Coordinates of C-alpha atoms and ligand atoms in Angstrom, one line a residue:
M1221 CA -15.2 21.3 19.9
E1222 CA -15.0 21.7 16.9
K1223 CA -15.4 18.5 14.1
V1224 CA -12.0 17.3 12.9
V1225 CA -12.0 17.6 9.3
T1226 CA -8.7 15.9 6.8
R1227 CA -8.5 14.8 3.1
F1228 CA -5.8 13.5 1.0
P1229 CA -5.8 15.4 -1.8
P1230 CA -3.4 13.1 -4.6
S1231 CA -2.3 14.5 -8.1
P1232 CA -3.2 11.7 -10.6
T1233 CA -0.5 11.5 -12.6
G1234 CA 1.1 8.5 -11.1
H1235 CA 0.2 5.0 -9.2
L1236 CA -0.8 5.8 -5.6
H1237 CA 3.0 5.2 -3.7
V1238 CA 3.6 3.9 -0.5
G1239 CA 3.9 7.5 0.6
G1240 CA 0.8 8.6 -0.5
A1241 CA -0.6 5.7 1.6
R1242 CA 1.1 6.9 4.5
T1243 CA 0.5 10.6 4.3
A1244 CA -3.1 9.1 3.0
L1245 CA -3.6 6.5 6.5
F1246 CA -2.3 9.3 8.9
N1247 CA -5.3 11.6 7.6
W1248 CA -7.9 8.7 7.5
L1249 CA -7.1 7.9 10.9
L1250 CA -7.1 11.5 12.5
A1251 CA -10.5 11.2 10.7
R1252 CA -11.7 7.9 12.7
S1253 CA -10.3 8.6 15.5
M1254 CA -12.3 12.2 16.2
G1255 CA -15.7 10.7 15.0
G1256 CA -14.6 13.5 12.6
R1257 CA -14.6 13.6 8.7
F1258 CA -12.6 12.4 5.8
I1259 CA -12.3 13.5 2.1
L1260 CA -10.9 12.5 -0.8
R1261 CA -9.9 15.4 -4.0
L1262 CA -8.3 14.3 -6.5
E1263 CA -5.9 17.2 -8.1
D1264 CA -6.1 16.9 -10.8
T1265 CA -5.1 20.1 -12.5
D1266 CA -2.4 19.7 -15.1
V1267 CA -4.6 18.5 -17.1
E1268 CA -1.6 16.9 -19.2
R1269 CA -0.1 14.9 -16.8
S1270 CA -3.2 13.7 -14.9
T1271 CA -4.8 11.0 -16.5
Q1272 CA -8.9 8.4 -15.4
E1273 CA -6.4 5.6 -15.7
M1274 CA -5.0 7.0 -12.4
V1275 CA -7.5 8.4 -11.6
D1276 CA -9.2 5.0 -11.3
S1277 CA -5.9 3.2 -10.1
I1278 CA -5.1 5.5 -7.3
I1279 CA -9.5 4.9 -5.3
Q1280 CA -9.0 1.3 -6.4
A1281 CA -5.7 2.1 -4.3
M1282 CA -7.6 3.5 -1.6
H1283 CA -10.9 0.5 -1.7
W1284 CA -8.2 -2.2 -1.0
L1285 CA -6.3 0.0 2.2
G1286 CA -9.5 -0.2 3.5
M1287 CA -10.1 3.9 3.4
E1288 CA -13.4 5.1 3.0
W1289 CA -13.7 8.2 2.1
D1290 CA -16.5 10.8 3.9
E1291 CA -17.1 12.8 0.9
G1292 CA -15.8 13.0 -2.4
P1293 CA -14.0 12.8 -4.6
Y1294 CA -13.9 15.9 -6.3
F1295 CA -12.0 17.2 -8.3
Q1296 CA -10.3 20.5 -8.7
S1297 CA -10.3 20.5 -12.9
R1298 CA -14.5 20.8 -11.9
R1299 CA -14.4 23.4 -9.6
F1300 CA -11.9 26.2 -11.8
D1301 CA -15.3 28.5 -11.2
I1302 CA -14.6 27.9 -7.6
Y1303 CA -11.4 29.3 -7.5
N1304 CA -12.4 32.1 -10.3
Q1305 CA -14.0 33.5 -7.5
Y1306 CA -11.2 33.7 -5.2
I1307 CA -8.9 35.0 -7.9
E1308 CA -10.7 38.1 -9.1
Y1309 CA -12.0 38.9 -5.4
L1310 CA -7.8 38.7 -5.7
L1311 CA -7.6 41.0 -8.3
Q1312 CA -10.4 43.5 -6.7
T1313 CA -9.0 43.3 -3.7
E1314 CA -5.8 44.3 -5.2
Q1315 CA -3.6 41.1 -3.5
A1316 CA -4.0 39.6 -6.8
Y1317 CA -2.7 41.5 -11.1
Y1318 CA -1.5 40.4 -13.9
C1319 CA 1.8 39.6 -15.1
R1320 CA 2.4 39.8 -18.4
C1321 CA 5.9 38.6 -17.9
S1322 CA 6.4 36.0 -20.2
E1323 CA 8.0 32.5 -18.5
A1324 CA 11.7 33.4 -20.6
E1325 CA 11.7 37.1 -18.9
V1326 CA 11.6 35.6 -15.9
E1327 CA 13.9 33.3 -15.5
A1328 CA 16.4 35.8 -17.3
M1329 CA 15.1 37.7 -13.9
R1330 CA 15.8 34.6 -11.5
N1331 CA 19.2 33.7 -13.6
E1332 CA 20.2 38.0 -12.5
A1333 CA 19.7 38.0 -9.4
W1334 CA 21.1 34.2 -8.5
Q1335 CA 24.5 35.7 -10.1
K1336 CA 24.0 38.7 -7.7
G1337 CA 24.1 36.1 -4.9
Q1338 CA 20.8 36.7 -4.1
N1339 CA 17.0 35.0 -4.8
P1340 CA 16.1 33.6 -7.3
K1341 CA 12.8 35.7 -7.6
Y1342 CA 10.4 37.3 -9.6
D1343 CA 11.2 41.1 -9.1
G1344 CA 7.6 42.5 -9.1
R1345 CA 7.9 44.3 -12.4
C1346 CA 4.5 44.4 -13.5
R1347 CA 3.1 44.2 -10.0
N1348 CA 1.9 48.0 -10.1
L1349 CA 1.7 48.1 -14.0
G1350 CA -2.0 48.3 -13.3
L1351 CA -2.5 45.9 -15.9
G1352 CA -6.0 44.2 -17.2
P1353 CA -7.0 40.6 -18.8
A1354 CA -4.7 39.2 -21.8
P1355 CA -4.6 35.8 -23.6
D1356 CA -0.9 35.6 -22.4
R1357 CA -1.3 36.6 -18.5
V1358 CA -0.5 35.6 -15.5
V1359 CA -2.3 36.6 -12.0
R1360 CA -0.1 37.0 -9.7
F1361 CA -0.4 37.0 -5.6
K1362 CA 1.5 40.0 -4.0
S1363 CA 3.5 38.7 -1.6
P1364 CA 3.8 40.7 2.0
G1365 CA 7.8 41.1 1.1
Q1366 CA 8.4 41.9 4.6
G1367 CA 8.3 40.7 7.8
E1368 CA 7.9 36.9 9.0
T1369 CA 5.3 34.1 7.1
M1370 CA 4.9 32.2 11.0
F1371 CA 2.8 29.4 11.2
R1372 CA 2.4 26.5 14.1
D1373 CA 3.0 23.2 12.9
M1374 CA 2.2 20.0 14.6
L1375 CA 5.3 18.0 14.3
K1376 CA 8.5 20.6 14.1
G1377 CA 7.0 24.3 16.1
V1378 CA 6.5 27.0 15.2
N1379 CA 7.8 28.2 11.6
S1380 CA 9.1 31.2 10.1
V1381 CA 9.8 32.5 7.0
D1382 CA 11.4 35.9 5.9
N1383 CA 8.8 36.9 3.8
A1384 CA 12.1 38.7 1.5
Q1385 CA 12.2 35.5 0.1
L1386 CA 9.3 34.3 -1.0
D1387 CA 8.6 36.3 -4.9
D1388 CA 5.2 37.3 -5.6
F1389 CA 3.9 34.0 -7.0
V1390 CA 1.7 32.8 -9.9
I1391 CA -2.1 31.6 -8.8
R1392 CA -3.2 31.2 -11.4
R1393 CA -1.4 30.3 -15.0
A1394 CA -1.5 31.8 -18.7
D1395 CA -4.4 28.7 -19.6
G1396 CA -6.7 30.0 -17.2
S1397 CA -6.0 27.1 -14.5
P1398 CA -4.7 28.0 -10.9
T1399 CA -2.0 26.8 -9.7
Y1400 CA -1.8 24.2 -6.7
N1401 CA -1.2 26.8 -3.8
L1402 CA -3.7 28.8 -4.3
A1403 CA -6.8 25.4 -5.6
V1404 CA -5.2 23.9 -2.2
V1405 CA -6.2 26.9 -0.4
V1406 CA -9.2 27.5 -1.4
D1407 CA -10.2 23.5 -1.1
D1408 CA -9.0 23.4 2.4
A1409 CA -10.6 26.2 3.1
T1410 CA -14.0 26.3 1.4
M1411 CA -14.3 22.6 2.3
G1412 CA -13.4 22.7 6.3
I1413 CA -10.5 21.3 6.3
T1414 CA -9.3 21.6 10.1
H1415 CA -5.4 19.0 9.7
I1416 CA -4.0 19.3 7.7
L1417 CA -0.7 16.6 7.7
R1418 CA 1.2 16.5 4.7
G1419 CA 4.9 15.5 3.7
D1420 CA 7.4 17.6 4.6
D1421 CA 8.7 18.4 0.4
H1422 CA 5.1 20.9 1.6
L1423 CA 7.0 22.4 3.5
S1424 CA 8.1 25.7 1.4
N1425 CA 4.8 25.4 -0.1
T1426 CA 2.3 26.1 3.9
P1427 CA 4.1 30.3 4.2
K1428 CA 2.3 30.5 0.2
Q1429 CA -0.9 29.0 1.6
V1430 CA -0.1 30.7 4.7
Q1431 CA -0.2 33.9 2.9
L1432 CA -3.5 33.3 0.8
Y1433 CA -5.3 32.7 3.8
K1434 CA -5.2 35.2 4.9
A1435 CA -5.5 37.8 1.8
L1436 CA -8.6 35.5 1.2
G1437 CA -10.0 36.3 4.7
F1438 CA -10.4 33.1 6.0
D1439 CA -8.8 30.4 9.5
L1440 CA -5.3 28.9 9.4
P1441 CA -6.0 25.3 9.2
D1442 CA -3.5 23.4 11.9
F1443 CA -0.3 21.8 9.5
G1444 CA 0.9 18.9 10.2
H1445 CA 4.8 17.8 8.1
V1446 CA 5.8 14.7 8.2
P1447 CA 9.4 13.0 7.8
M1448 CA 10.1 11.7 4.1
I1449 CA 10.3 7.9 4.0
M1450 CA 13.8 7.0 3.1
G1451 CA 15.3 4.2 1.2
P1452 CA 18.1 2.0 2.5
D1453 CA 21.2 4.4 1.1
K1454 CA 19.2 7.5 3.6
K1455 CA 18.0 9.0 0.5
K1456 CA 13.6 10.0 -1.0
L1457 CA 12.1 6.4 -1.1
S1458 CA 11.7 5.2 -4.7
K1459 CA 10.9 2.2 -7.1
R1460 CA 15.3 2.3 -7.0
H1461 CA 15.1 1.0 -3.7
G1462 CA 12.3 -2.1 -4.5
A1463 CA 9.4 0.0 -3.7
L1464 CA 6.2 -0.7 -5.0
S1465 CA 2.9 0.7 -5.7
V1466 CA 0.2 -0.2 -3.4
L1467 CA -1.5 -1.9 -6.0
E1468 CA 1.7 -3.7 -6.6
Y1469 CA 2.2 -4.8 -2.9
R1470 CA -1.8 -5.6 -4.1
D1471 CA -0.8 -8.5 -6.4
A1472 CA 1.9 -9.7 -5.2
G1473 CA 0.4 -11.7 -2.0
Y1474 CA 0.0 -8.5 0.6
L1475 CA -2.4 -8.3 3.5
P1476 CA -4.1 -4.8 3.2
E1477 CA -4.4 -4.8 7.3
A1478 CA -0.6 -6.3 7.6
L1479 CA 0.4 -2.4 4.3
V1480 CA -1.2 -0.6 6.4
N1481 CA -0.1 -1.5 10.3
Y1482 CA 3.8 -1.2 8.4
L1483 CA 2.4 2.2 7.4
V1484 CA 1.5 3.7 10.3
R1485 CA 4.7 2.5 12.1
L1486 CA 6.6 3.5 9.6
G1487 CA 6.3 6.9 11.7
W1488 CA 3.9 6.4 14.4
S1489 CA 4.9 4.5 17.3
Y1490 CA 2.9 2.8 20.9
G1491 CA 6.2 2.2 23.0
D1492 CA 7.2 -1.2 21.2
Q1493 CA 3.8 -2.9 19.9
E1494 CA 4.5 -3.6 15.9
I1495 CA 1.0 -5.8 15.4
F1496 CA -2.0 -3.3 14.6
S1497 CA -5.4 -5.1 13.4
R1498 CA -7.3 -1.8 12.0
E1499 CA -9.6 -0.8 14.9
E1500 CA -6.5 -1.2 17.6
L1501 CA -5.5 2.1 15.3
V1502 CA -8.5 3.7 15.0
D1503 CA -8.0 3.4 19.3
L1504 CA -5.2 4.1 19.9
F1505 CA -4.3 6.9 17.5
S1506 CA -2.3 10.3 18.2
L1507 CA -0.9 13.5 16.5
D1508 CA 1.5 13.1 19.7
R1509 CA 2.6 9.7 18.7
L1510 CA 4.0 10.8 15.2
S1511 CA 7.6 11.0 14.9
K1512 CA 9.6 13.8 13.5
S1513 CA 12.3 12.1 12.3
A1514 CA 12.9 9.8 9.0
C1515 CA 12.1 6.7 8.6
V1516 CA 13.6 4.1 6.6
F1517 CA 11.3 1.8 4.1
D1518 CA 12.2 -1.4 5.2
T1519 CA 11.1 -4.4 3.1
E1520 CA 12.1 -7.2 5.5
K1521 CA 9.7 -5.6 7.7
L1522 CA 7.1 -5.9 5.9
D1523 CA 6.9 -9.2 4.7
W1524 CA 7.3 -10.1 8.9
V1525 CA 4.1 -7.4 9.7
N1526 CA 2.9 -9.9 6.9
S1527 CA 3.7 -12.5 7.9
R1528 CA 2.3 -12.4 11.4
H1529 CA -0.9 -10.7 9.7
I1530 CA -1.4 -13.8 8.5
K1531 CA -0.4 -16.1 10.4
E1532 CA -3.9 -13.8 12.8
S1533 CA -6.4 -13.6 10.0
P1534 CA -8.9 -15.6 10.1
A1535 CA -8.8 -19.0 7.6
S1536 CA -12.4 -17.9 6.4
G1537 CA -10.8 -15.0 4.9
L1538 CA -8.3 -16.1 4.1
A1539 CA -9.4 -17.9 1.8
V1540 CA -11.6 -15.9 -0.8
R1541 CA -8.5 -13.9 -0.7
V1542 CA -6.1 -17.5 -1.5
Q1543 CA -8.1 -18.0 -4.0
D1544 CA -7.8 -15.6 -6.6
F1545 CA -4.5 -16.2 -6.6
L1546 CA -4.7 -19.5 -6.8
A1547 CA -7.0 -18.2 -10.5
E1548 CA -4.5 -16.5 -11.3
K1549 CA -2.1 -19.6 -11.2
G1550 CA -4.7 -22.0 -13.9
Y1551 CA -6.7 -23.2 -10.8
P1552 CA -9.9 -21.3 -11.1
G1553 CA -13.3 -21.7 -8.0
V1554 CA -10.9 -23.6 -5.7
D1555 CA -14.1 -25.0 -3.2
L1556 CA -14.0 -22.4 -0.7
H1557 CA -15.0 -24.2 2.0
Y1558 CA -11.7 -26.6 1.3
L1559 CA -9.6 -23.9 0.8
Q1560 CA -10.8 -23.4 4.5
D1561 CA -9.4 -26.7 5.9
I1562 CA -5.8 -26.2 3.7
V1563 CA -5.2 -22.6 5.4
P1564 CA -4.7 -23.0 8.7
L1565 CA -1.7 -25.7 7.7
L1566 CA 0.1 -23.3 5.5
Q1567 CA -0.6 -19.6 8.2
P1568 CA 2.8 -20.7 9.9
R1569 CA 4.7 -21.4 6.3
A1570 CA 3.1 -18.6 4.0
A1571 CA 4.8 -15.1 4.4
S1572 CA 2.6 -13.7 1.4
L1573 CA -1.0 -14.6 0.0
K1574 CA 0.9 -15.3 -3.3
E1575 CA 3.8 -18.0 -1.2
M1576 CA -0.1 -19.2 -0.1
A1577 CA -1.1 -19.9 -3.6
E1578 CA 2.1 -21.9 -4.3
L1579 CA 1.8 -24.0 -1.0
A1580 CA -1.6 -24.9 -1.4
E1581 CA -1.1 -25.8 -5.2
F1582 CA 0.0 -29.8 -4.3
F1583 CA -4.0 -29.7 -2.8
V1584 CA -6.2 -28.4 -5.4
M1585 CA -4.0 -29.8 -8.2
P1586 CA -5.7 -33.2 -10.5
D1587 CA -4.3 -35.7 -9.1
N1588 CA -3.4 -37.2 -12.9
R1589 CA -1.3 -33.6 -13.3
M1590 CA 1.3 -34.7 -10.1
H1591 CA 4.2 -34.2 -11.2
Y1592 CA 7.1 -36.6 -9.7
Q1593 CA 11.0 -35.1 -9.8
Q1594 CA 13.8 -38.8 -11.2
E1595 CA 16.1 -37.9 -8.4
L1596 CA 13.6 -37.2 -5.6
L1597 CA 11.9 -40.7 -7.1
D1598 CA 15.8 -42.3 -7.2
K1599 CA 16.6 -40.5 -4.2
Y1600 CA 13.7 -42.7 -2.1
F1601 CA 12.2 -45.3 -3.3
N1602 CA 13.6 -49.5 -3.9
Q1603 CA 11.8 -51.6 -3.6
E1604 CA 11.9 -52.5 -0.1
V1605 CA 9.8 -48.6 -0.1
I1606 CA 7.5 -49.8 -2.0
G1607 CA 6.9 -52.3 -1.4
H1608 CA 6.5 -50.7 2.0
L1609 CA 3.7 -48.1 0.4
T1610 CA 1.9 -51.1 -2.0
A1611 CA 0.6 -52.0 1.5
I1612 CA -0.2 -48.7 3.2
R1613 CA -2.0 -47.5 0.5
E1614 CA -4.4 -51.2 0.9
L1615 CA -4.7 -49.6 4.8
F1616 CA -5.2 -46.4 3.6
Q1617 CA -7.8 -48.0 1.3
Q1618 CA -10.4 -49.5 3.7
L1619 CA -10.5 -46.5 6.4
E1620 CA -13.4 -45.1 5.8
D1621 CA -12.7 -41.9 9.1
F1622 CA -10.0 -40.5 7.1
S1623 CA -8.6 -37.9 10.7
Q1624 CA -5.7 -36.9 11.7
E1625 CA -6.0 -39.6 14.6
T1626 CA -6.5 -42.7 12.4
L1627 CA -3.9 -42.3 9.8
E1628 CA -1.4 -41.7 12.7
N1629 CA -2.5 -44.9 14.4
T1630 CA -3.1 -46.8 11.3
V1631 CA 0.6 -45.7 10.2
K1632 CA 2.5 -46.3 13.1
G1633 CA 0.3 -49.6 13.1
Y1634 CA 1.7 -50.6 10.7
L1635 CA 5.3 -50.0 11.2
N1636 CA 5.6 -51.7 14.4
E1637 CA 3.6 -55.0 12.9
Q1638 CA 7.0 -54.3 10.3
G1639 CA 9.0 -53.5 12.7
I1640 CA 10.7 -50.8 11.0
K1641 CA 10.9 -47.0 11.4
F1642 CA 8.5 -44.6 10.4
K1643 CA 12.1 -42.3 8.9
L1644 CA 12.0 -44.6 6.1
L1645 CA 8.6 -44.0 4.5
A1646 CA 7.6 -40.1 5.8
Q1647 CA 9.8 -38.5 3.1
P1648 CA 7.4 -41.1 0.1
I1649 CA 4.8 -40.5 1.4
R1650 CA 5.1 -37.1 1.1
I1651 CA 6.2 -37.3 -2.6
A1652 CA 4.2 -39.2 -3.4
V1653 CA 0.8 -36.9 -2.4
T1654 CA 2.3 -33.5 -2.7
G1655 CA 5.2 -33.7 -5.4
K1656 CA 7.9 -32.4 -2.3
T1657 CA 10.1 -33.0 0.3
A1658 CA 8.4 -30.4 2.5
S1659 CA 5.2 -29.2 3.2
P1660 CA 3.3 -29.2 6.8
G1661 CA 2.4 -31.8 8.5
I1662 CA 2.0 -35.2 6.9
F1663 CA -0.7 -36.4 8.7
E1664 CA -2.4 -33.3 8.6
T1665 CA -1.9 -33.0 4.6
L1666 CA -2.3 -36.4 3.9
S1667 CA -6.0 -35.9 5.8
V1668 CA -7.5 -32.6 4.5
L1669 CA -6.0 -34.3 0.6
G1670 CA -9.0 -36.5 1.6
K1671 CA -8.6 -40.2 1.0
E1672 CA -9.9 -40.0 -2.7
S1673 CA -6.4 -38.4 -4.0
V1674 CA -4.0 -39.8 -1.3
V1675 CA -5.1 -43.8 -2.0
N1676 CA -5.2 -42.1 -6.3
R1677 CA -1.6 -40.8 -5.7
L1678 CA -0.4 -43.3 -3.7
G1679 CA -1.1 -45.0 -6.8
L1680 CA 0.1 -42.9 -9.7
L1681 CA 3.5 -43.0 -8.2
L1682 CA 4.1 -46.5 -7.8
K1683 CA 2.4 -47.1 -10.8
S1684 CA 4.8 -45.5 -12.6
L1685 CA 8.1 -46.6 -10.2
S1686 CA 6.3 -50.1 -11.3
I1687 CA 6.8 -49.3 -15.1
E1688 CA 9.7 -47.3 -14.5
A1689 CA 11.6 -50.4 -13.0
D1690 CA 10.0 -53.3 -15.8
E1691 CA 11.5 -51.0 -18.7
Q1692 CA 15.2 -51.2 -17.0
Ligands
LIG2390 N1 -1.8 17.6 -4.5 C1 -1.3 17.9 -3.4 C2 0.0 16.5 -3.6 O1 0.2 15.0 -4.4 C3 -1.2 17.5 -2.1 C4 -0.1 18.6 -1.1 C5 -1.6 18.1 -0.2 O2 -1.5 17.9 0.9 O3 -0.8 19.5 0.1 O4 1.6 16.4 -3.7

């Protein structure tokens, strides 16, 4: 069987957004699932709008999502000689011609046709003039004009267009640059692309491309046009709907495997399974499970998928990632072994790495920077509680083993001896060591935080309370 070759050809005129990333993923998965090859190509023929910054940003986003490519990145801006060879061939075989009409003239033709109730298009007035090259001339493809252009779409079935609808479209602009339709066909054909999956916003370009394939004597690849991602209002997804670029999701604390999982599920399904690892996706991906209808982007579901991946990821990997988020919060270089002990306590609670770093903050904060809110002090600490905490601190200080179990037994023993309920002390202890009223289980928190910090923090809090009492 012919080897599958797919491609992702973004234009570096903006960051990689979720729509583009999903298209890239489908192509990447198709290649990986079939043992084929995946090519990255930057369509930067629009020199005014393409920037190196966006090239770098797209490449970074591809790496972050783990979509490694086997070939490329190719740059269309470096391939003008190749496009020109094919344009020359079309000119020589009289399948293309020079046109001297200005943009304003073409616009006027379109308006006229429109007013007559016809399809607005270029009327072909330079087609038979036998014009040669000159500075302001574009090259147009001689569209067949009659008959039909047909292709089979892997998702939408047979697609057919009346050729009378299509005009002699431009293949080389006056500035010498090839147009998208010409460059994409030459590249896809010469790079041996077998399958093209892209958004159905390109559906109207495909008949023109099919005509170029035929004119150039190339075999057609298999086309599949996937429905666009919609916002909740059923309009094409955009920033307005709160959708971010791939790198913004990275910075907001999403795991790449979660974003990959979520995006692939937006338009592909496997029964009602929601959570997939990257390996599972590669194993299970197949074209016949791509959806034919549009999908709605749902940030809440993405958050849910992210929290599921956070729960299921190994703590060691998460620790490395949370380390970066903590560095951003002003805690650089937190010890990874320490973080690996902290992470399992937070996995059930954090919906993102950013949230995990927030929840981990009290663990990594120097003891003397702990800050206690006055209203918590007023609510939870009276003389009786202060007395018990002083005693508990002394008991903790004597412990050699600071495991969760020992801590639990020590506190229970004290409660029994004093005839008091844990309820009286649970929140005061929690507030003393975390500064907050909510945290992971108190004994596991104490154990991970360690004896030195726990004893220090209890001491600092008791000291500040006694200073307060003295001042009153
Ligand atoms: N550069 C085009 C885009 O970003 C590629 C379309 C295609 O896949 O042919 O939309």
